[in-house]
CSV table of C-alpha atoms and ligand atoms in Angstrom, one decimal:
chain,number,residue,atom,x,y,z
A,7,UNK,CA,23.7,-4.1,-6.4
A,8,UNK,CA,21.4,-5.9,-8.8
A,9,UNK,CA,20.3,-2.5,-10.5
A,10,UNK,CA,24.1,-1.4,-10.3
A,11,UNK,CA,24.9,-5.0,-12.1
A,12,UNK,CA,21.8,-4.5,-14.7
A,13,UNK,CA,23.2,-1.0,-15.4
A,14,UNK,CA,26.8,-2.2,-16.2
A,15,UNK,CA,25.4,-5.0,-18.3
A,16,UNK,CA,23.0,-2.5,-20.6
A,17,UNK,CA,26.3,-0.1,-20.8
A,18,UNK,CA,29.0,-3.0,-22.0
A,19,UNK,CA,26.0,-4.3,-24.4
A,20,UNK,CA,25.1,-0.4,-25.8
A,21,UNK,CA,28.6,0.9,-25.6
A,22,UNK,CA,31.4,-1.6,-26.5
A,23,UNK,CA,35.2,-1.7,-25.7
A,24,UNK,CA,36.9,1.7,-26.0
A,25,UNK,CA,33.3,3.4,-25.7
A,26,UNK,CA,32.0,4.2,-22.7
A,27,UNK,CA,29.2,6.7,-20.9
A,28,UNK,CA,30.7,10.0,-20.7
A,29,UNK,CA,28.1,11.2,-18.1
A,30,UNK,CA,25.2,10.2,-16.1
A,31,UNK,CA,23.0,11.6,-18.5
A,32,UNK,CA,24.0,9.0,-20.9
A,33,UNK,CA,23.8,6.3,-18.4
A,34,UNK,CA,20.1,7.1,-18.1
A,35,UNK,CA,19.4,7.2,-21.6
A,36,UNK,CA,21.0,3.7,-22.0
A,37,UNK,CA,18.4,2.3,-19.7
A,38,UNK,CA,15.9,4.1,-21.0
A,39,UNK,CA,14.2,4.5,-17.6
A,40,UNK,CA,13.1,0.5,-17.4
A,41,UNK,CA,12.5,-0.8,-14.2
A,42,UNK,CA,15.8,-1.3,-11.9
A,43,UNK,CA,14.7,-4.0,-9.7
A,44,UNK,CA,14.9,-6.8,-12.4
A,45,UNK,CA,14.4,-9.7,-9.4
A,46,UNK,CA,12.1,-9.0,-6.4
A,47,UNK,CA,14.9,-7.6,-3.5
A,48,UNK,CA,15.7,-9.8,-1.1
A,49,UNK,CA,17.0,-8.1,2.1
A,50,UNK,CA,15.6,-7.7,5.3
A,51,UNK,CA,13.8,-4.7,5.3
A,52,UNK,CA,11.8,-5.8,2.1
A,53,UNK,CA,11.5,-9.8,3.3
A,54,UNK,CA,9.8,-8.2,6.4
A,55,UNK,CA,7.2,-6.1,4.2
A,56,UNK,CA,6.9,-9.6,2.1
A,57,UNK,CA,5.9,-11.3,5.6
A,58,UNK,CA,3.8,-8.6,6.9
A,59,UNK,CA,0.8,-9.2,4.3
A,60,UNK,CA,-1.4,-6.7,6.0
A,61,UNK,CA,-1.0,-2.9,6.0
A,62,UNK,CA,-3.0,-0.1,7.0
A,63,UNK,CA,-3.8,3.3,4.8
A,64,UNK,CA,-4.9,6.4,6.4
A,65,UNK,CA,-6.6,9.4,4.5
A,66,UNK,CA,-6.4,12.5,6.5
A,67,UNK,CA,-5.9,16.6,5.4
A,68,UNK,CA,-7.5,19.4,4.4
A,69,UNK,CA,-10.8,17.6,2.4
A,70,UNK,CA,-10.9,15.8,5.8
A,71,UNK,CA,-12.6,19.3,7.2
A,72,UNK,CA,-15.2,18.9,3.9
A,73,UNK,CA,-16.6,15.9,4.9
A,74,UNK,CA,-16.9,14.7,1.1
A,75,UNK,CA,-19.5,17.8,1.1
A,76,UNK,CA,-19.5,21.0,-1.0
A,77,UNK,CA,-22.3,23.5,-1.1
A,78,UNK,CA,-24.4,20.6,-0.2
A,79,UNK,CA,-23.3,18.6,-3.0
A,80,UNK,CA,-21.7,15.0,-2.4
A,81,UNK,CA,-18.0,14.6,-3.6
A,82,UNK,CA,-17.4,11.5,-5.0
A,83,UNK,CA,-14.1,10.9,-3.2
A,84,UNK,CA,-13.6,13.2,-1.0
A,85,UNK,CA,-10.0,13.8,-0.9
A,86,UNK,CA,-10.7,14.9,-4.5
A,87,UNK,CA,-13.0,18.2,-3.6
A,88,UNK,CA,-11.2,20.4,-5.0
A,89,UNK,CA,-10.8,19.4,-8.3
A,90,UNK,CA,-14.0,18.2,-8.8
A,91,UNK,CA,-15.9,21.1,-7.3
A,92,UNK,CA,-13.1,23.3,-9.1
A,93,UNK,CA,-12.3,25.4,-6.2
A,94,UNK,CA,-10.4,28.5,-6.2
A,95,UNK,CA,-7.3,28.5,-4.1
A,96,UNK,CA,-8.7,31.2,-1.6
A,97,UNK,CA,-11.7,29.1,-1.5
A,98,UNK,CA,-10.2,25.8,-0.2
A,99,UNK,CA,-7.3,27.2,1.6
A,100,UNK,CA,-10.2,28.5,4.4
A,101,UNK,CA,-10.1,24.9,5.4
A,102,UNK,CA,-6.4,25.8,6.7
A,103,UNK,CA,-8.7,27.5,9.8
A,104,UNK,CA,-10.8,24.6,10.3
A,105,UNK,CA,-7.9,21.8,10.0
A,106,UNK,CA,-8.1,20.8,14.1
A,107,UNK,CA,-7.7,17.0,14.8
A,108,UNK,CA,-7.7,17.8,18.4
A,109,UNK,CA,-8.5,13.9,19.4
A,110,UNK,CA,-5.7,12.8,17.2
A,111,UNK,CA,-3.9,10.1,19.4
A,112,UNK,CA,-1.1,8.2,17.8
A,113,UNK,CA,-1.4,5.6,20.2
A,114,UNK,CA,-5.0,5.3,20.1
A,115,UNK,CA,-4.3,4.3,16.7
A,116,UNK,CA,-1.4,2.2,16.7
A,117,UNK,CA,-3.5,0.1,19.4
A,118,UNK,CA,-6.4,-0.2,16.7
A,119,UNK,CA,-4.0,-1.3,14.2
A,120,UNK,CA,-2.0,-4.0,16.8
A,121,UNK,CA,-5.8,-5.4,17.5
A,122,UNK,CA,-6.4,-5.6,13.4
A,123,UNK,CA,-3.1,-7.6,13.1
A,124,UNK,CA,-2.1,-4.9,10.6
A,125,UNK,CA,2.2,-4.9,10.2
A,126,UNK,CA,2.6,-1.7,8.5
A,127,UNK,CA,0.8,1.7,8.2
A,128,UNK,CA,1.0,4.4,5.7
A,129,UNK,CA,-0.2,8.1,6.2
A,130,UNK,CA,-0.9,10.5,3.9
A,131,UNK,CA,2.0,13.1,4.2
A,132,UNK,CA,1.1,15.1,1.4
A,133,UNK,CA,-1.5,14.4,-1.1
A,134,UNK,CA,-3.1,15.9,-4.2
A,135,UNK,CA,-3.9,18.7,-2.4
A,136,UNK,CA,-0.5,19.7,-1.5
A,137,UNK,CA,-0.9,20.3,2.5
A,138,UNK,CA,1.4,18.6,4.9
A,139,UNK,CA,0.9,17.1,8.1
A,140,UNK,CA,4.4,18.0,8.9
A,141,UNK,CA,5.3,21.5,9.9
A,142,UNK,CA,7.7,21.7,6.3
A,143,UNK,CA,11.0,24.5,6.0
A,144,UNK,CA,9.9,24.3,2.0
A,145,UNK,CA,5.9,25.6,2.4
A,146,UNK,CA,3.6,27.5,4.4
A,147,UNK,CA,0.9,25.0,3.7
A,148,UNK,CA,1.5,22.8,6.4
A,149,UNK,CA,-0.4,21.6,9.4
A,150,UNK,CA,1.9,24.4,11.3
A,151,UNK,CA,-0.9,26.7,10.0
A,152,UNK,CA,-3.8,25.3,11.1
A,153,UNK,CA,-5.3,25.2,14.5
A,154,UNK,CA,-4.2,22.3,15.4
A,155,UNK,CA,0.0,23.7,14.8
A,156,UNK,CA,1.5,20.2,16.0
A,157,UNK,CA,2.8,17.8,13.7
A,158,UNK,CA,1.1,15.0,13.4
A,159,UNK,CA,3.9,12.5,11.8
A,160,UNK,CA,6.4,12.2,14.1
A,161,UNK,CA,4.2,10.6,17.2
A,162,UNK,CA,3.5,7.9,15.2
A,163,UNK,CA,7.2,6.6,15.1
A,164,UNK,CA,7.1,5.3,19.0
A,165,UNK,CA,3.4,4.5,19.0
A,166,UNK,CA,3.5,2.3,15.9
A,167,UNK,CA,7.4,1.1,16.1
A,168,UNK,CA,6.5,-0.2,19.8
A,169,UNK,CA,4.2,-2.6,18.5
A,170,UNK,CA,6.4,-3.5,15.6
A,171,UNK,CA,4.5,-1.7,12.7
A,172,UNK,CA,5.9,0.2,10.5
A,173,UNK,CA,5.3,3.6,9.1
A,174,UNK,CA,4.8,4.6,5.7
A,175,UNK,CA,4.3,7.9,4.3
A,176,UNK,CA,2.0,8.4,1.0
A,177,UNK,CA,3.5,11.4,-1.1
A,178,UNK,CA,2.0,12.8,-4.3
A,179,UNK,CA,3.9,13.9,-7.2
A,180,UNK,CA,0.5,16.1,-8.0
A,181,UNK,CA,0.5,18.8,-6.5
A,182,UNK,CA,-3.0,21.6,-6.5
A,183,UNK,CA,-0.9,23.7,-4.2
A,184,UNK,CA,2.6,24.6,-5.0
A,185,UNK,CA,3.2,27.5,-7.3
A,186,UNK,CA,5.8,25.7,-9.7
A,187,UNK,CA,3.8,22.7,-9.9
A,188,UNK,CA,3.0,22.2,-14.1
A,189,UNK,CA,0.7,19.1,-15.5
A,190,UNK,CA,1.8,20.3,-19.1
A,191,UNK,CA,4.5,22.0,-20.3
A,192,UNK,CA,3.8,24.6,-23.1
A,193,UNK,CA,6.6,26.9,-22.8
A,194,UNK,CA,10.3,26.8,-21.4
A,195,UNK,CA,9.1,28.6,-18.0
A,196,UNK,CA,6.8,25.9,-17.5
A,197,UNK,CA,10.0,23.6,-17.8
A,198,UNK,CA,12.0,25.4,-15.5
A,199,UNK,CA,9.1,26.1,-12.9
A,200,UNK,CA,8.8,22.5,-13.1
A,201,UNK,CA,12.3,21.6,-12.5
A,202,UNK,CA,12.2,24.1,-9.6
A,203,UNK,CA,9.4,22.0,-8.1
A,204,UNK,CA,10.8,18.7,-8.4
A,205,UNK,CA,13.9,20.4,-6.4
A,206,UNK,CA,10.8,21.1,-3.9
A,207,UNK,CA,9.5,17.4,-3.9
A,208,UNK,CA,13.5,16.6,-3.5
A,209,UNK,CA,14.3,19.0,-0.4
A,210,UNK,CA,10.7,17.8,1.3
A,211,UNK,CA,12.0,14.3,0.8
A,212,UNK,CA,15.1,14.8,2.2
A,213,UNK,CA,13.2,16.6,5.1
A,214,UNK,CA,10.9,13.7,6.1
A,215,UNK,CA,14.2,11.3,6.0
A,216,UNK,CA,15.8,13.5,8.2
A,217,UNK,CA,13.1,13.8,10.5
A,218,UNK,CA,11.8,10.6,10.5
A,219,UNK,CA,14.8,8.3,10.2
A,220,UNK,CA,12.7,5.4,11.7
A,221,UNK,CA,10.5,5.6,8.3
A,222,UNK,CA,10.3,2.4,6.0
A,223,UNK,CA,8.9,3.6,3.0
A,224,UNK,CA,6.9,5.7,0.7
A,225,UNK,CA,4.0,5.5,-1.0
A,226,UNK,CA,4.2,7.8,-4.1
A,227,UNK,CA,1.3,8.6,-6.2
A,228,UNK,CA,0.0,11.7,-8.6
A,229,UNK,CA,2.6,10.5,-10.9
A,230,UNK,CA,0.3,10.4,-14.2
A,231,UNK,CA,0.4,14.1,-15.4
A,232,UNK,CA,1.6,14.4,-19.0
A,233,UNK,CA,4.7,17.1,-17.7
A,234,UNK,CA,5.9,14.6,-15.0
A,235,UNK,CA,5.5,11.3,-16.8
A,236,UNK,CA,7.0,12.6,-20.4
A,237,UNK,CA,10.5,13.4,-18.7
A,238,UNK,CA,11.6,10.6,-16.8
A,239,UNK,CA,15.0,11.8,-15.7
A,240,UNK,CA,12.5,13.8,-12.9
A,241,UNK,CA,11.0,10.5,-11.6
A,242,UNK,CA,14.7,8.8,-11.8
A,243,UNK,CA,16.5,11.7,-10.3
A,244,UNK,CA,13.7,11.3,-7.0
A,245,UNK,CA,14.5,7.5,-6.9
A,246,UNK,CA,18.5,7.9,-7.0
A,247,UNK,CA,18.1,10.6,-4.2
A,248,UNK,CA,16.6,8.4,-1.9
A,249,UNK,CA,18.4,5.2,-2.3
A,250,UNK,CA,21.6,7.1,-1.6
A,251,UNK,CA,20.1,8.7,1.1
A,252,UNK,CA,18.5,5.4,2.3
A,253,UNK,CA,19.5,2.5,1.2
A,254,UNK,CA,17.1,-0.1,2.3
A,255,UNK,CA,14.3,2.6,1.5
A,256,UNK,CA,10.9,0.5,0.3
A,257,UNK,CA,9.2,2.8,-2.7
A,258,UNK,CA,6.5,1.5,-4.6
A,259,UNK,CA,6.5,1.8,-8.4
A,260,UNK,CA,4.1,5.0,-8.3
A,261,UNK,CA,7.2,7.3,-8.8
A,262,UNK,CA,8.4,6.1,-12.4
A,263,UNK,CA,7.7,6.5,-16.0
A,264,UNK,CA,10.1,5.5,-18.7
A,265,UNK,CA,10.8,7.1,-22.1
A,266,UNK,CA,7.5,6.2,-23.6
A,267,UNK,CA,6.0,7.6,-20.8
A,268,UNK,CA,5.2,4.1,-19.3
A,269,UNK,CA,3.0,4.3,-16.1
A,270,UNK,CA,3.9,1.4,-13.4
A,271,UNK,CA,5.1,-1.1,-15.4
A,272,UNK,CA,8.1,-0.4,-18.3
A,273,UNK,CA,7.9,-1.9,-21.9
A,274,UNK,CA,9.0,-5.5,-20.6
A,275,UNK,CA,6.2,-5.6,-17.9
A,276,UNK,CA,8.5,-5.2,-14.9
A,277,UNK,CA,7.3,-2.7,-12.1
A,278,UNK,CA,9.5,0.2,-11.1
A,279,UNK,CA,10.5,0.7,-8.0
A,280,UNK,CA,10.3,-2.4,-4.8
A,281,UNK,CA,6.6,-3.4,-5.3
A,282,UNK,CA,3.5,-2.6,-7.9
A,283,UNK,CA,1.2,-0.6,-6.0
A,284,UNK,CA,-1.2,-0.6,-8.8
A,285,UNK,CA,-3.7,-2.7,-7.7
A,286,UNK,CA,-6.2,0.0,-6.2
A,287,UNK,CA,-9.1,-1.8,-5.4
A,288,UNK,CA,-8.4,-4.7,-7.1
A,289,UNK,CA,-6.4,-7.4,-7.7
A,290,UNK,CA,-4.0,-9.3,-10.7
A,291,UNK,CA,-6.0,-10.6,-13.7
A,292,UNK,CA,-5.8,-13.4,-13.4
A,293,UNK,CA,-5.1,-13.7,-9.5
A,294,UNK,CA,-1.8,-15.4,-10.2
A,295,UNK,CA,-0.1,-13.3,-13.0
A,296,UNK,CA,2.2,-11.9,-10.6
A,297,UNK,CA,3.3,-14.7,-8.5
A,298,UNK,CA,7.4,-14.0,-8.7
A,299,UNK,CA,6.6,-10.1,-8.4
A,300,UNK,CA,6.2,-8.3,-5.2
A,301,UNK,CA,2.6,-5.9,-5.3
A,302,UNK,CA,0.1,-4.8,-3.0
A,303,UNK,CA,-3.5,-3.9,-3.3
A,304,UNK,CA,-5.5,-1.3,-1.4
A,305,UNK,CA,-8.8,-1.2,-0.4
A,306,UNK,CA,-11.6,1.2,0.7
A,307,UNK,CA,-14.4,0.1,3.2
A,308,UNK,CA,-16.8,2.6,1.4
A,309,UNK,CA,-17.0,3.0,-2.5
A,310,UNK,CA,-14.1,5.1,-3.5
A,311,UNK,CA,-13.7,7.6,-1.4
A,312,UNK,CA,-10.5,7.3,0.4
A,313,UNK,CA,-11.4,10.3,3.0
A,314,UNK,CA,-13.6,10.9,5.5
A,315,UNK,CA,-17.4,11.7,4.6
A,316,UNK,CA,-20.0,12.6,6.4
A,317,UNK,CA,-22.5,10.6,5.0
A,318,UNK,CA,-21.4,7.0,4.6
A,319,UNK,CA,-22.8,6.0,1.1
A,320,UNK,CA,-23.0,2.9,-1.5
A,321,UNK,CA,-21.9,-0.1,-0.4
A,322,UNK,CA,-19.9,-0.4,2.8
A,323,UNK,CA,-17.7,-3.6,2.9
A,324,UNK,CA,-17.9,-6.1,5.9
A,325,UNK,CA,-15.3,-7.6,7.7
A,326,UNK,CA,-16.0,-10.9,6.4
A,327,UNK,CA,-15.0,-9.5,2.7
A,328,UNK,CA,-12.1,-7.8,4.1
A,329,UNK,CA,-10.7,-10.9,5.4
A,330,UNK,CA,-11.6,-12.7,2.1
A,331,UNK,CA,-9.5,-10.2,0.2
A,332,UNK,CA,-6.7,-10.2,2.4
A,333,UNK,CA,-7.0,-14.1,2.1
A,334,UNK,CA,-6.9,-14.0,-1.3
A,335,UNK,CA,-4.1,-11.2,-2.0
A,336,UNK,CA,-2.1,-13.6,0.2
A,337,UNK,CA,-2.6,-16.7,-1.7
A,338,UNK,CA,-1.1,-14.6,-4.5
A,339,UNK,CA,1.8,-13.8,-2.9
A,340,UNK,CA,0.5,-10.0,-2.2
A,341,UNK,CA,-0.4,-7.7,0.4
A,342,UNK,CA,-3.8,-6.3,1.3
A,343,UNK,CA,-4.0,-2.6,2.4
A,344,UNK,CA,-7.1,-1.5,4.3
A,345,UNK,CA,-7.6,2.6,4.0
A,346,UNK,CA,-9.2,4.0,7.2
A,347,UNK,CA,-10.5,8.1,6.8
A,348,UNK,CA,-10.2,9.8,10.1
A,349,UNK,CA,-12.9,12.0,11.1
A,350,UNK,CA,-12.0,15.6,11.6
A,351,UNK,CA,-11.4,15.5,15.5
A,352,UNK,CA,-8.6,13.0,14.2
A,353,UNK,CA,-10.1,10.1,15.6
A,354,UNK,CA,-11.6,7.0,14.3
A,355,UNK,CA,-15.3,6.3,13.4
A,356,UNK,CA,-17.0,3.8,15.5
A,357,UNK,CA,-18.0,1.9,12.0
A,358,UNK,CA,-14.3,1.5,11.2
A,359,UNK,CA,-13.0,0.6,15.2
A,360,UNK,CA,-16.2,-2.0,15.2
A,361,UNK,CA,-14.8,-3.4,12.0
A,362,UNK,CA,-10.9,-3.6,13.3
A,363,UNK,CA,-12.2,-5.5,16.0
A,364,UNK,CA,-14.1,-8.5,14.2
A,365,UNK,CA,-11.0,-8.7,12.0
A,366,UNK,CA,-8.8,-8.7,15.0
A,367,UNK,CA,-10.3,-11.2,16.4
A,368,UNK,CA,-10.5,-13.0,13.5
A,369,UNK,CA,-6.4,-12.3,13.1
A,370,UNK,CA,-5.7,-13.3,16.5
A,371,UNK,CA,-7.0,-17.1,16.1
A,372,UNK,CA,-5.8,-17.5,12.4
A,373,UNK,CA,-3.1,-14.7,11.4
A,374,UNK,CA,-0.6,-18.1,11.1
A,375,UNK,CA,-2.3,-18.5,7.4
A,376,UNK,CA,-1.2,-14.7,7.1
A,377,UNK,CA,2.1,-13.4,8.0
A,378,UNK,CA,4.9,-14.7,5.8
A,379,UNK,CA,2.6,-17.0,3.8
A,380,UNK,CA,2.4,-16.9,0.3
A,381,UNK,CA,1.0,-19.0,-2.8
A,382,UNK,CA,0.5,-23.1,-3.4
A,383,UNK,CA,0.9,-24.3,-6.6
A,384,UNK,CA,-2.7,-25.5,-6.8
A,385,UNK,CA,-6.1,-24.4,-8.1
A,386,UNK,CA,-8.5,-22.5,-6.5
A,387,UNK,CA,-10.7,-24.5,-4.4
A,388,UNK,CA,-14.8,-24.1,-3.8
A,389,UNK,CA,-14.8,-23.4,-0.3
A,390,UNK,CA,-12.1,-20.9,-0.5
A,391,UNK,CA,-8.2,-20.8,-0.8
A,392,UNK,CA,-5.1,-22.0,0.1
A,393,UNK,CA,-1.8,-20.2,1.5
A,394,UNK,CA,1.3,-22.2,3.0
A,395,UNK,CA,4.4,-21.1,4.8
A,396,UNK,CA,7.0,-24.0,5.0
A,397,UNK,CA,6.4,-27.1,6.6
A,398,UNK,CA,2.8,-25.8,6.5
A,399,UNK,CA,-0.7,-25.3,4.4
A,400,UNK,CA,-3.5,-23.4,5.5
A,401,UNK,CA,-7.2,-24.0,4.1
A,402,UNK,CA,-9.3,-21.0,5.2
A,403,UNK,CA,-12.9,-21.8,4.2
A,404,UNK,CA,-15.2,-19.3,3.8
A,405,UNK,CA,-18.1,-21.3,2.6
A,406,UNK,CA,-18.5,-24.9,4.3
A,407,UNK,CA,-18.0,-27.4,1.3
A,408,UNK,CA,-21.5,-29.3,0.8
A,409,UNK,CA,-20.4,-32.6,1.5
A,410,UNK,CA,-19.1,-34.2,4.8
A,411,UNK,CA,-15.9,-35.4,3.5
A,412,UNK,CA,-13.7,-33.7,1.4
A,413,UNK,CA,-10.5,-35.2,-0.6
A,414,UNK,CA,-7.9,-33.2,-0.8
A,415,UNK,CA,-4.7,-32.8,-3.4
A,416,UNK,CA,-2.2,-34.4,-0.8
A,417,UNK,CA,-0.7,-37.4,-0.1
A,418,UNK,CA,-1.9,-38.6,3.4
A,419,UNK,CA,1.2,-40.2,5.0
A,420,UNK,CA,2.6,-36.7,3.7
A,421,UNK,CA,0.6,-35.1,6.3
A,422,UNK,CA,1.7,-35.3,10.0
A,423,UNK,CA,-1.3,-33.6,11.5
A,424,UNK,CA,-4.4,-32.1,10.9
A,425,UNK,CA,-6.3,-29.2,12.7
A,426,UNK,CA,-8.5,-26.8,12.9
A,427,UNK,CA,-6.5,-23.0,13.9
A,428,UNK,CA,-9.7,-21.2,15.7
A,429,UNK,CA,-11.3,-23.7,17.8
A,430,UNK,CA,-9.3,-26.5,19.9
A,431,UNK,CA,-12.5,-28.5,20.8
A,432,UNK,CA,-12.9,-29.8,17.7
A,433,UNK,CA,-11.3,-32.3,16.4
A,434,UNK,CA,-11.0,-33.2,12.4
A,435,UNK,CA,-10.9,-36.7,12.0
A,436,UNK,CA,-9.1,-38.0,8.6
A,437,UNK,CA,-8.6,-40.9,6.3
A,438,UNK,CA,-7.5,-41.9,2.9
A,439,UNK,CA,-8.8,-42.5,-0.1
A,440,UNK,CA,-7.7,-45.9,-2.6
A,441,UNK,CA,-5.2,-43.9,-4.2
A,442,UNK,CA,-3.5,-42.5,-0.9
A,443,UNK,CA,-4.9,-38.7,-0.9
A,444,UNK,CA,-6.0,-37.0,2.6
A,445,UNK,CA,-10.1,-37.1,3.2
A,446,UNK,CA,-10.9,-34.7,6.0
A,447,UNK,CA,-14.2,-35.1,8.0
A,448,UNK,CA,-15.9,-31.7,8.3
A,449,UNK,CA,-19.4,-33.2,10.2
A,450,UNK,CA,-17.9,-31.6,13.4
A,451,UNK,CA,-17.3,-28.5,11.7
A,452,UNK,CA,-19.3,-25.1,12.3
A,453,UNK,CA,-19.3,-22.4,9.7
A,454,UNK,CA,-17.0,-19.3,11.3
A,455,UNK,CA,-18.5,-16.3,10.6
A,456,UNK,CA,-15.8,-15.6,8.4
A,457,UNK,CA,-13.8,-18.1,7.6
A,458,UNK,CA,-12.6,-21.4,9.4
A,459,UNK,CA,-8.9,-22.4,8.7
A,460,UNK,CA,-7.7,-26.1,8.7
A,461,UNK,CA,-3.9,-26.0,9.5
A,462,UNK,CA,-2.2,-29.4,7.4
A,463,UNK,CA,1.1,-29.9,8.7
A,464,UNK,CA,3.9,-31.7,6.8
B,519,LIG,C1,-4.8,6.9,-6.0
B,519,LIG,C2,-5.7,9.0,-5.0
B,519,LIG,O1,-6.0,9.5,-6.5
B,519,LIG,C3,-6.7,8.2,-4.2
B,519,LIG,O2,-7.0,9.9,-3.8
B,519,LIG,C4,-6.3,7.2,-3.3
B,519,LIG,O3,-5.3,8.3,-2.4
B,519,LIG,C5,-5.6,6.1,-3.8
B,519,LIG,C6,-5.1,5.4,-2.8
B,519,LIG,O4,-4.7,6.8,-4.5
B,519,LIG,O5,-5.9,6.9,-6.8
B,519,LIG,C7,-5.3,5.9,-7.5
B,519,LIG,C8,-4.7,5.0,-7.6
B,519,LIG,C9,-3.9,4.1,-8.0
B,519,LIG,C10,-4.7,4.0,-9.2
B,519,LIG,C11,-6.1,4.4,-9.2
B,519,LIG,C12,-6.2,5.5,-8.7
B,519,LIG,N1,-4.4,2.5,-9.8
B,519,LIG,O6,-3.3,1.9,-9.6
B,519,LIG,O7,-5.5,2.0,-10.2
């Protein structure tokens, strides 16, 4: 609706009375393929997304079978292996005969996520390699033609939705397998081929939304090749199709470009789609830059690879650092997504299971400081972060302050109660400074392995 209004206003501005857009192409040109959600969406689906704060990513595909290794060499990112080692289709596609996640059990995965406290999951329905985790009618390059044979996407809905966890699909525009995909267009034939490819994408998305009506949204990626980004009508057309087919669908911003080929955000710095997902492995800088925008950051557990790796390399993140990033994102009105890389058997690794329990044990006591929470208008304190929801402010302490008494920037008389969320046995005594601000005595407090959360009720 908002988008329509915006469109009409733009048109009235560009085409004065008596002149009107002849056809849809003119309408599109008029808006320059700019962002269409000028204000954040405020419908139930998007409010739920914003409430969720914590999501789970899964990268699994043919690349999983290589374990990020080829010919004794370690790939930088497992899911990029085909491109990194310049493997031919012939060599790479042998993995079709290897892909067999026979231990995959959607309800095991869902239980892990339920324990960890994630509220939505995103799975790689199709990554850059072009392989489909569902038996698509529009290509043979699917799970149906592997030893596993079965659909991996369908079973997720029952398992996850029964815990109230939403399912999203990752879908890559970039496709290393499809014969019509073009990274650059150097002839009229290339353009025709790429147009056929866009038709294929729309057919596949139609298929996904028809087969899986419970799907909450789509996480696009791989929109950066010159051919695609310099033809903004394609991304526009795909988005238009999706919004018509499923009006409450949630789409990230990595699907479109504007007339200048700008990705992620248009020239007025408005993100495309419903939220900005261009913070892969990072956060807005400064952190408070996008407080009025829906955004999401995603993170690997191990260096920059998103898929299964036989060898775990580089720095592996701890549950404390993951929780800290979740809290940090929440404190700036963003969502945080943690990636897991299922094994070739389709199970969750030991380290990931251990991490999910550690995070889950913290979340089960402290999730009130995360779900439905957001930014407070105060500078970041040295001991951690503030978050807030309605009449509550949460102090999430990753380091216990060195002084026993801390003075807070709140009028004491306005605070009804002060309580530690993760331990009922410890009572925190309070007092009031000369200027009436709240002082809390932390003498009794022991630093939690991850973080203590103090709830202030207004
Ligand atoms: C993409 C993929 O290439 C990668 O394999 C993985 O699936 C990841 C989640 O997404 O990589 C990205 C995505 C976003 C940015 C950079 C790389 N970004 O916004 O900077």
